[in-house]
Amino acid sequence: CIALVDEVEHGLEPHRIRSLVRQLAPEGQGQVILTTHSPVAIVELRASSLRVVRSRDGVTQVLSVEDSLQGLVRAAPEALLGRKIIVCEGKTEVGICRALDRWWMSANLEQFGYLGVVPVDGGGNTQAPQRAMQLRTLGYDVLYLGDSDAPMNPDAATLRAAGIQVILWANNMALEERIAADLSWDGMREVVSYATNLYGRQSVDGAIASQ
């Protein structure tokens, strides 16, 4: 038995999409081919069940998603739906990308959504470079954004050789260190004041004292 369903999420609420995908795709009961533009549908499936369809210059490819990307599929299924992916070393870099995107919107500049760009959390220094390589093998345009205070595996040269753009902070620094080094003293005072309003004076004083 082979079933074909185009745009399985059409007209359905997220909880109904999940239920339908589970019922349509039980293991060992025929073959079901679904197309989707919904991260809700993607996250319900194993990575090995997913395929990325890519057409360029008149050639269409159907590429398998590796099991090693299961963590990314669960954490950021929207990555598979973009055309260009920024693999961020961690959540801090994702936050910076989102803040820049909001600023570009306020300045009437092109936003990520218009350009098909999706920033995703790579899961830290030990996983992010590998995820960037895996996504590159699926034909995505990939940019890696990370810290330079610790070695990467694969290293930046390997990523660039694979066609991945790499942006690392200068002078062997993490993002937080780079911001602190580049801000004026007045700017640093504003950051501390903002953190104090969020977390309280005692918490901020304790964090500073520990350093």
C-alpha positions as a Python dict, from the first residue, in 0.01 Angstrom:
ca = {
    (1, 'C'): (0, 0, 0),
    (2, 'I'): (136, 343, -101),
    (3, 'A'): (-31, 666, 11),
    (4, 'L'): (56, 1014, -119),
    (5, 'V'): (-45, 1326, 75),
    (6, 'D'): (47, 1676, -44),
    (7, 'E'): (79, 1954, 218),
    (8, 'V'): (-38, 1732, 502),
    (9, 'E'): (-75, 2030, 738),
    (10, 'H'): (-325, 2216, 518),
    (11, 'G'): (-611, 2356, 726),
    (12, 'L'): (-514, 2168, 1043),
    (13, 'E'): (-425, 2292, 1391),
    (14, 'P'): (-84, 2175, 1525),
    (15, 'H'): (-227, 1907, 1756),
    (16, 'R'): (-430, 1761, 1468),
    (17, 'I'): (-124, 1760, 1240),
    (18, 'R'): (65, 1555, 1500),
    (19, 'S'): (-219, 1310, 1535),
    (20, 'L'): (-261, 1270, 1159),
    (21, 'V'): (112, 1217, 1096),
    (22, 'R'): (126, 948, 1365),
    (23, 'Q'): (-170, 766, 1213),
    (24, 'L'): (-53, 796, 853),
    (25, 'A'): (304, 689, 914),
    (26, 'P'): (308, 381, 1143),
    (27, 'E'): (617, 165, 1096),
    (28, 'G'): (587, -150, 889),
    (29, 'Q'): (246, -71, 735),
    (30, 'G'): (310, 21, 375),
    (31, 'Q'): (467, 338, 241),
    (32, 'V'): (336, 688, 302),
    (33, 'I'): (484, 987, 118),
    (34, 'L'): (397, 1324, 271),
    (35, 'T'): (498, 1671, 160),
    (36, 'T'): (496, 1951, 414),
    (37, 'H'): (606, 2304, 493),
    (38, 'S'): (521, 2264, 862),
    (39, 'P'): (781, 2214, 1138),
    (40, 'V'): (505, 2050, 1342),
    (41, 'A'): (485, 1763, 1092),
    (42, 'I'): (864, 1734, 1064),
    (43, 'V'): (922, 1706, 1437),
    (44, 'E'): (687, 1407, 1460),
    (45, 'L'): (904, 1195, 1231),
    (46, 'R'): (1241, 1028, 1273),
    (47, 'A'): (1524, 1200, 1089),
    (48, 'S'): (1580, 886, 881),
    (49, 'S'): (1222, 913, 753),
    (50, 'L'): (1276, 1265, 618),
    (51, 'R'): (1385, 1367, 268),
    (52, 'V'): (1484, 1709, 139),
    (53, 'V'): (1377, 1781, -219),
    (54, 'R'): (1602, 2030, -393),
    (55, 'S'): (1585, 2159, -751),
    (56, 'R'): (1866, 2362, -907),
    (57, 'D'): (1952, 2429, -1269),
    (58, 'G'): (1689, 2188, -1393),
    (59, 'V'): (1807, 1901, -1173),
    (60, 'T'): (1591, 1770, -886),
    (61, 'Q'): (1746, 1569, -602),
    (62, 'V'): (1586, 1384, -313),
    (63, 'L'): (1837, 1376, -26),
    (64, 'S'): (1814, 1161, 287),
    (65, 'V'): (1846, 1319, 631),
    (66, 'E'): (2097, 1138, 854),
    (67, 'D'): (2002, 995, 1193),
    (68, 'S'): (2280, 1209, 1340),
    (69, 'L'): (2061, 1515, 1274),
    (70, 'Q'): (1780, 1384, 1497),
    (71, 'G'): (1868, 1631, 1773),
    (72, 'L'): (1846, 1924, 1531),
    (73, 'V'): (1520, 1794, 1382),
    (74, 'R'): (1367, 1788, 1729),
    (75, 'A'): (1513, 2119, 1845),
    (76, 'A'): (1481, 2325, 1524),
    (77, 'P'): (1269, 2152, 1258),
    (78, 'E'): (1224, 2486, 1081),
    (79, 'A'): (1590, 2459, 971),
    (80, 'L'): (1492, 2202, 708),
    (81, 'L'): (1234, 2442, 563),
    (82, 'G'): (1472, 2731, 492),
    (83, 'R'): (1701, 2787, 195),
    (84, 'K'): (1989, 2940, 389),
    (85, 'I'): (2081, 2837, 741),
    (86, 'I'): (2285, 3020, 1004),
    (87, 'V'): (2416, 2751, 1237),
    (88, 'C'): (2472, 2938, 1563),
    (89, 'E'): (2712, 2788, 1815),
    (90, 'G'): (2455, 2835, 2090),
    (91, 'K'): (2146, 3017, 2210),
    (92, 'T'): (2331, 3346, 2264),
    (93, 'E'): (2418, 3369, 1895),
    (94, 'V'): (2058, 3283, 1803),
    (95, 'G'): (1945, 3570, 2026),
    (96, 'I'): (2183, 3811, 1853),
    (97, 'C'): (2052, 3702, 1510),
    (98, 'R'): (1692, 3749, 1618),
    (99, 'A'): (1768, 4093, 1762),
    (100, 'L'): (1940, 4198, 1440),
    (101, 'D'): (1644, 4069, 1239),
    (102, 'R'): (1406, 4280, 1447),
    (103, 'W'): (1631, 4585, 1403),
    (104, 'W'): (1647, 4533, 1025),
    (105, 'M'): (1265, 4518, 1021),
    (106, 'S'): (1241, 4847, 1212),
    (107, 'A'): (1484, 5004, 963),
    (108, 'N'): (1282, 4874, 664),
    (109, 'L'): (1569, 4649, 555),
    (110, 'E'): (1543, 4294, 423),
    (111, 'Q'): (1468, 4043, 696),
    (112, 'F'): (1556, 3675, 727),
    (113, 'G'): (1205, 3573, 625),
    (114, 'Y'): (1230, 3748, 289),
    (115, 'L'): (1565, 3587, 217),
    (116, 'G'): (1479, 3233, 329),
    (117, 'V'): (1732, 3253, 613),
    (118, 'V'): (1681, 3046, 930),
    (119, 'P'): (1909, 3085, 1237),
    (120, 'V'): (1928, 2764, 1443),
    (121, 'D'): (2091, 2660, 1770),
    (122, 'G'): (2381, 2429, 1685),
    (123, 'G'): (2393, 2285, 2035),
    (124, 'G'): (2730, 2417, 2152),
    (125, 'N'): (3091, 2413, 2034),
    (126, 'T'): (3115, 2033, 2018),
    (127, 'Q'): (2805, 1979, 1804),
    (128, 'A'): (2750, 2297, 1601),
    (129, 'P'): (3037, 2257, 1348),
    (130, 'Q'): (2929, 1900, 1276),
    (131, 'R'): (2568, 2005, 1227),
    (132, 'A'): (2683, 2274, 987),
    (133, 'M'): (2864, 2010, 782),
    (134, 'Q'): (2563, 1777, 784),
    (135, 'L'): (2327, 2051, 668),
    (136, 'R'): (2571, 2147, 395),
    (137, 'T'): (2561, 1790, 259),
    (138, 'L'): (2183, 1836, 218),
    (139, 'G'): (2246, 2123, -22),
    (140, 'Y'): (2169, 2416, 208),
    (141, 'D'): (2365, 2740, 196),
    (142, 'V'): (2520, 2741, 543),
    (143, 'L'): (2689, 3006, 754),
    (144, 'Y'): (2853, 2916, 1085),
    (145, 'L'): (2848, 3179, 1363),
    (146, 'G'): (3047, 3103, 1675),
    (147, 'D'): (3301, 3190, 1940),
    (148, 'S'): (3676, 3175, 1886),
    (149, 'D'): (3781, 3102, 2244),
    (150, 'A'): (3793, 2721, 2203),
    (151, 'P'): (3896, 2480, 1924),
    (152, 'M'): (3630, 2365, 1676),
    (153, 'N'): (3587, 2016, 1535),
    (154, 'P'): (3576, 2025, 1236),
    (155, 'D'): (3785, 2342, 1231),
    (156, 'A'): (3704, 2661, 1043),
    (157, 'A'): (3927, 2570, 749),
    (158, 'T'): (3743, 2240, 699),
    (159, 'L'): (3406, 2416, 709),
    (160, 'R'): (3518, 2675, 455),
    (161, 'A'): (3655, 2403, 227),
    (162, 'A'): (3307, 2246, 231),
    (163, 'G'): (3154, 2574, 111),
    (164, 'I'): (3036, 2697, 453),
    (165, 'Q'): (3085, 3063, 538),
    (166, 'V'): (3238, 3105, 884),
    (167, 'I'): (3214, 3405, 1116),
    (168, 'L'): (3412, 3387, 1440),
    (169, 'W'): (3470, 3665, 1692),
    (170, 'A'): (3814, 3824, 1675),
    (171, 'N'): (4098, 3774, 1923),
    (172, 'N'): (3999, 3432, 2064),
    (173, 'M'): (3688, 3560, 2241),
    (174, 'A'): (3340, 3438, 2320),
    (175, 'L'): (3046, 3657, 2216),
    (176, 'E'): (3000, 3797, 2566),
    (177, 'E'): (3368, 3891, 2590),
    (178, 'R'): (3359, 4052, 2247),
    (179, 'I'): (3061, 4267, 2341),
    (180, 'A'): (3226, 4375, 2667),
    (181, 'A'): (3549, 4462, 2484),
    (182, 'D'): (3374, 4664, 2213),
    (183, 'L'): (3122, 4857, 2422),
    (184, 'S'): (3199, 5201, 2557),
    (185, 'W'): (3200, 5241, 2936),
    (186, 'D'): (2858, 5407, 2919),
    (187, 'G'): (2732, 5118, 2709),
    (188, 'M'): (2864, 4868, 2964),
    (189, 'R'): (2687, 5055, 3243),
    (190, 'E'): (2363, 5029, 3046),
    (191, 'V'): (2408, 4652, 3010),
    (192, 'V'): (2468, 4611, 3384),
    (193, 'S'): (2168, 4831, 3462),
    (194, 'Y'): (1948, 4626, 3227),
    (195, 'A'): (2067, 4299, 3384),
    (196, 'T'): (2000, 4442, 3731),
    (197, 'N'): (1642, 4526, 3634),
    (198, 'L'): (1593, 4172, 3502),
    (199, 'Y'): (1765, 3965, 3771),
    (200, 'G'): (1814, 4192, 4073),
    (201, 'R'): (2117, 4366, 4218),
    (202, 'Q'): (2228, 4075, 4436),
    (203, 'S'): (2237, 3832, 4143),
    (204, 'V'): (2436, 4070, 3923),
    (205, 'D'): (2680, 4162, 4202),
    (206, 'G'): (2736, 3792, 4270),
    (207, 'A'): (2806, 3717, 3904),
    (208, 'I'): (3058, 4004, 3884),
    (209, 'A'): (3226, 3904, 4210),
    (210, 'S'): (3269, 3544, 4088),
    (211, 'Q'): (3485, 3673, 3801),
}
